[in-house]
XYZ file of N, CA and C in Angstrom:
378
model
N 0.857 -1.222 -0.027
C -0.003 0.029 0.070
C 0.901 1.192 -0.032
N 0.550 2.281 -0.749
C 1.244 3.433 -0.792
C 0.631 4.492 0.192
N 1.459 5.150 0.928
C 0.942 6.194 1.862
C 1.507 7.533 1.526
N 0.695 8.548 1.697
C 1.181 9.971 1.640
C 0.720 10.863 2.641
N 1.684 11.338 3.368
C 1.472 12.245 4.560
C 1.508 13.555 4.089
N 0.536 14.407 4.651
C 0.521 15.837 4.242
C -0.009 16.603 5.521
N 0.062 18.016 5.391
C -0.555 18.812 6.394
C 0.475 19.593 7.270
N 1.775 19.157 7.103
C 2.791 19.842 7.988
C 2.855 21.382 7.486
N 3.764 21.984 8.347
C 3.797 23.547 8.113
C 4.463 24.116 9.304
N 4.497 25.650 9.246
C 5.108 26.409 10.381
C 4.105 26.848 11.167
N 4.167 26.678 12.410
C 3.117 27.088 13.461
C 3.792 27.750 14.673
N 3.174 28.573 15.383
C 3.708 28.991 16.537
C 3.487 28.266 17.703
N 4.298 28.319 18.707
C 3.923 27.474 19.924
C 2.645 27.733 20.507
N 1.988 26.702 20.934
C 0.653 26.704 21.285
C -0.389 26.440 20.316
N 0.093 26.543 18.991
C -0.848 26.321 17.879
C -1.127 24.878 17.509
N -1.879 24.675 16.520
C -2.297 23.323 16.041
C -2.118 23.141 14.672
N -2.048 21.864 14.423
C -1.893 21.312 12.913
C -2.575 20.057 12.903
N -2.993 19.646 11.708
C -3.721 18.361 11.536
C -2.981 17.570 10.299
N -2.366 16.629 10.539
C -1.644 15.861 9.524
C -2.706 14.776 8.931
N -2.353 14.497 7.698
C -3.076 13.523 7.013
C -2.340 12.425 6.421
N -2.761 11.137 6.419
C -2.217 10.118 5.811
C -2.935 9.390 5.049
N -2.918 9.608 3.741
C -3.710 8.984 2.776
C -3.321 7.639 2.112
N -4.093 6.747 1.919
C -3.625 5.474 1.371
C -3.975 5.340 -0.155
N -3.339 4.491 -0.864
C -3.816 4.416 -2.270
C -4.991 3.533 -2.398
N -5.261 2.745 -1.424
C -6.467 1.889 -1.477
C -6.920 1.718 0.124
N -7.742 1.130 0.111
C -8.399 0.937 1.520
C -7.437 0.027 2.268
N -6.869 0.599 3.397
C -5.921 -0.224 4.105
C -6.497 -0.659 5.577
N -7.705 -0.033 5.738
C -8.004 -0.274 7.268
C -8.545 -1.575 7.436
N -8.911 -2.348 6.449
C -9.457 -3.781 6.599
C -8.168 -4.650 7.091
N -7.082 -4.186 6.711
C -5.856 -5.206 6.972
C -4.748 -4.388 7.793
N -4.719 -3.143 7.890
C -3.482 -2.485 8.456
C -3.722 -1.668 9.752
N -2.677 -1.623 10.562
C -2.668 -0.652 11.548
C -1.812 0.467 11.080
N -2.093 1.692 11.504
C -1.458 2.923 10.954
C -0.767 3.657 12.132
N 0.461 3.903 11.911
C 1.207 4.738 13.078
C 1.971 5.972 12.440
N 1.984 6.963 13.320
C 2.891 8.080 12.990
C 4.176 8.122 13.796
N 5.174 8.493 13.069
C 6.505 8.558 13.685
C 7.067 9.923 13.434
N 8.117 10.517 14.165
C 8.678 11.563 13.707
C 10.242 11.479 13.926
N 10.918 12.437 13.200
C 12.273 12.316 13.389
C 12.769 13.839 13.365
N 13.362 14.137 14.361
C 14.065 15.624 14.366
C 15.544 15.452 13.922
N 16.102 16.491 13.517
C 17.450 16.433 12.929
C 18.499 15.922 14.029
N 19.382 14.923 13.578
C 20.292 14.278 14.530
C 19.786 13.440 15.548
N 18.444 13.114 15.419
C 17.823 12.092 16.399
C 17.256 10.954 15.733
N 16.996 9.907 16.470
C 16.327 8.715 15.990
C 14.919 8.885 15.566
N 14.291 8.151 14.779
C 12.820 8.232 14.463
C 12.217 7.782 15.762
N 11.208 8.488 16.123
C 10.441 8.050 17.392
C 9.012 7.880 17.140
N 8.432 7.034 17.947
C 6.930 6.675 17.892
C 6.227 7.914 18.414
N 5.187 8.187 17.751
C 4.205 9.334 18.137
C 2.932 8.819 18.477
N 2.205 8.074 17.724
C 0.969 7.547 17.878
C 0.509 6.318 16.904
N -0.293 5.580 17.280
C -0.727 4.425 16.522
C -2.246 4.195 16.481
N -2.921 3.653 15.464
C -4.294 3.364 15.475
C -4.259 1.872 15.096
N -5.038 0.958 15.827
C -5.256 -0.349 15.419
C -5.988 -0.633 14.237
N -5.771 -1.763 13.745
C -6.510 -1.962 12.566
C -8.004 -1.730 12.597
N -8.624 -2.211 13.696
C -10.070 -2.027 13.791
C -10.451 -0.632 14.127
N -9.446 0.229 14.488
C -9.832 1.689 14.757
C -10.255 1.804 16.096
N -10.380 0.771 16.937
C -10.928 0.831 18.263
C -9.791 1.083 19.350
N -8.702 0.886 19.002
C -7.665 1.113 19.978
C -6.458 2.045 19.420
N -5.912 2.828 20.356
C -4.993 3.665 19.980
C -3.675 3.763 21.100
N -2.677 4.241 20.671
C -1.516 4.292 21.618
C -0.850 5.635 21.316
N -0.330 6.257 22.275
C 0.371 7.616 22.120
C 1.506 7.490 22.951
N 2.643 8.228 22.433
C 3.870 8.489 23.083
C 3.445 9.488 24.333
N 4.181 9.302 25.457
C 3.916 10.039 26.531
C 3.986 11.505 26.340
N 4.861 11.879 25.440
C 5.272 13.315 24.917
C 4.067 13.989 24.360
N 3.281 13.122 23.770
C 2.186 13.681 22.987
C 0.692 13.501 23.610
N 0.759 12.539 24.496
C -0.572 12.179 25.202
C -1.292 13.451 25.709
N -2.559 13.486 25.356
C -3.474 14.504 25.760
C -3.284 15.702 24.880
N -2.302 15.725 23.916
C -2.114 16.876 23.040
C -2.643 16.336 21.570
N -2.364 15.243 21.326
C -2.375 14.729 19.916
C -3.662 13.572 19.865
N -4.388 13.634 18.781
C -5.411 12.595 18.822
C -5.593 12.080 17.256
N -5.716 10.787 17.230
C -5.883 10.073 15.920
C -7.322 9.874 15.595
N -7.576 9.959 14.241
C -8.897 9.606 13.745
C -8.794 9.131 12.451
N -9.774 8.532 11.752
C -9.690 8.276 10.425
C -11.025 8.271 9.715
N -10.924 8.429 8.489
C -12.079 8.584 7.455
C -11.870 7.452 6.559
N -12.763 6.201 6.759
C -12.521 5.163 6.112
C -12.985 5.315 4.517
N -13.992 6.182 4.402
C -14.452 6.457 3.144
C -13.266 7.113 2.137
N -12.493 7.918 2.957
C -11.532 8.639 2.203
C -10.137 7.888 2.398
N -10.164 6.808 2.957
C -8.816 5.909 3.093
C -7.688 6.939 3.760
N -8.149 7.728 4.757
C -7.129 8.657 5.436
C -7.322 8.646 6.864
N -6.018 8.660 7.418
C -5.975 8.716 9.004
C -5.449 10.015 9.199
N -5.909 10.697 10.391
C -5.542 12.050 10.708
C -4.820 12.047 12.046
N -4.027 12.957 12.120
C -3.215 13.194 13.447
C -3.500 14.623 13.813
N -4.401 14.965 14.691
C -4.761 16.232 15.124
C -3.749 16.625 16.257
N -2.951 17.747 16.109
C -1.796 18.054 16.973
C -2.170 19.498 17.592
N -2.304 19.374 18.861
C -2.628 20.683 19.578
C -1.560 21.085 20.513
N -1.604 22.355 21.017
C -0.590 22.764 22.071
C 0.815 22.461 21.571
N 1.107 22.818 20.334
C 2.516 22.424 19.859
C 3.594 23.241 20.574
N 4.649 22.605 20.709
C 5.780 23.215 21.338
C 6.953 22.986 20.355
N 8.092 23.803 20.491
C 9.204 23.762 19.657
C 9.769 22.313 19.681
N 9.618 21.458 20.632
C 10.063 20.098 20.808
C 9.365 19.255 19.926
N 8.234 19.706 19.312
C 7.642 18.841 18.371
C 7.982 18.999 16.969
N 8.928 19.883 16.738
C 9.441 20.115 15.534
C 10.157 18.888 14.848
N 9.822 18.437 13.728
C 10.287 17.332 13.105
C 9.717 16.923 11.737
N 10.164 15.930 11.232
C 9.591 15.388 10.004
C 8.687 14.200 10.442
N 7.426 14.294 10.209
C 6.576 13.348 10.505
C 6.110 12.390 9.444
N 6.283 11.190 9.753
C 5.955 10.032 8.836
C 4.712 9.178 9.280
N 3.940 8.730 8.374
C 2.941 7.843 8.641
C 3.364 6.541 8.027
N 2.986 5.380 8.729
C 3.305 4.070 8.387
C 2.324 2.983 8.590
N 2.398 1.963 7.746
C 1.190 1.049 7.815
C 1.832 -0.417 8.044
N 1.084 -1.123 8.726
C 1.504 -2.631 9.152
C 0.280 -3.384 8.971
N 0.465 -4.455 8.067
C -0.627 -5.468 7.812
C -0.542 -6.189 9.087
N -1.733 -6.340 9.648
C -1.853 -7.152 10.951
C -3.215 -7.806 11.153
N -3.328 -8.609 12.258
C -4.655 -9.076 12.532
C -5.442 -8.207 13.563
N -6.683 -8.471 13.612
C -7.630 -7.655 14.492
C -7.232 -7.527 15.926
N -6.584 -8.649 16.399
C -6.368 -8.642 17.850
C -4.895 -8.303 18.212
N -4.122 -8.036 17.269
C -2.741 -7.801 17.571
C -2.480 -6.586 18.475
N -1.453 -6.601 19.257
C -1.102 -5.437 19.967
C -0.593 -4.322 19.193
N -0.701 -3.097 19.405
C -0.119 -2.015 18.722
C 1.280 -1.955 18.782
N 2.050 -1.981 17.751
C 3.459 -1.940 17.748
C 3.873 -0.414 17.765
N 5.002 -0.215 18.356
C 5.586 1.171 18.481
C 6.940 1.364 17.806
N 7.447 0.270 17.369
C 8.929 0.373 16.739
C 8.787 0.668 15.221
N 9.646 1.396 14.717
C 9.662 1.771 13.179
C 9.852 0.506 12.476
N 10.689 -0.414 12.998
C 10.993 -1.493 12.221
C 9.818 -2.588 12.234
N 8.876 -2.389 12.769
C 7.595 -3.109 12.669
C 6.617 -2.795 11.617
N 6.926 -1.741 11.041
C 6.091 -1.076 9.864
C 6.878 -1.196 8.480
N 6.110 -1.783 7.553
C 6.648 -2.080 6.302
C 6.341 -1.035 5.148
N 5.365 -0.281 5.354
C 4.819 0.775 4.388
C 4.992 2.167 4.941
N 5.769 3.080 4.273
C 5.842 4.440 4.705
C 5.474 5.399 3.757
N 5.059 6.492 4.291
C 4.738 7.689 3.358
C 6.110 8.589 3.375
N 6.118 9.727 2.631
C 7.473 10.367 2.266
C 7.606 11.230 3.427
N 6.909 11.607 4.566
C 7.185 12.550 5.471
C 6.625 14.098 5.315
N 6.314 14.603 6.297
C 5.748 16.055 6.163
C 6.586 16.886 7.178
N 7.026 18.006 6.893
C 7.680 18.798 7.952
C 6.848 19.614 8.748
N 7.109 19.610 10.110
C 6.343 20.231 11.199
C 7.450 21.127 11.927
N 7.148 22.419 11.745
C 8.147 23.437 12.462
C 7.290 24.231 13.398
N 7.720 24.281 14.788
C 6.865 24.984 15.640
C 7.902 26.062 16.113
N 7.576 27.347 15.965
C 8.428 28.450 16.461
C 8.000 28.856 17.827
N 9.062 29.392 18.548
C 8.886 29.802 19.975
C 8.392 31.219 20.006
C-alpha cells in the first residue's frame, strides 16, 4: 500500500496542525497505522498508532493529551490532530502502515512497519 503524508507547516508554539495520511487503497481492513517523527540528529521516534479495527490507540507520553488520531474510512485517510504544539514537536512526521490481525497489540517500533509515506515537515516556532 502507498501512503502519503501531508498537512505539515510552520506554526507558533501553542498552535495546532492536522496531519493526514492517505492510502492508495483501503488499508483499514488489514492495516494498523502509526505516526513517527524524526528531528535532525535524532532517531525516528514513535508518536501515535491506531489499531486495524480503529478501536484502540497508543500515544507516546510526550504527546498524550495533546495529539489525537482519527480516520475517515471512506477517504482512506488517517488524521493526526496536534494541539498545544511546542518547539520540541518540530520534526519530519511520517505515517506508516503494518498489515496485521484484528487482535494484534499495537506496535511502536519503526522496524515493525513495512509501508511508509514520504514525510511532512512540522516546524514550531517559539
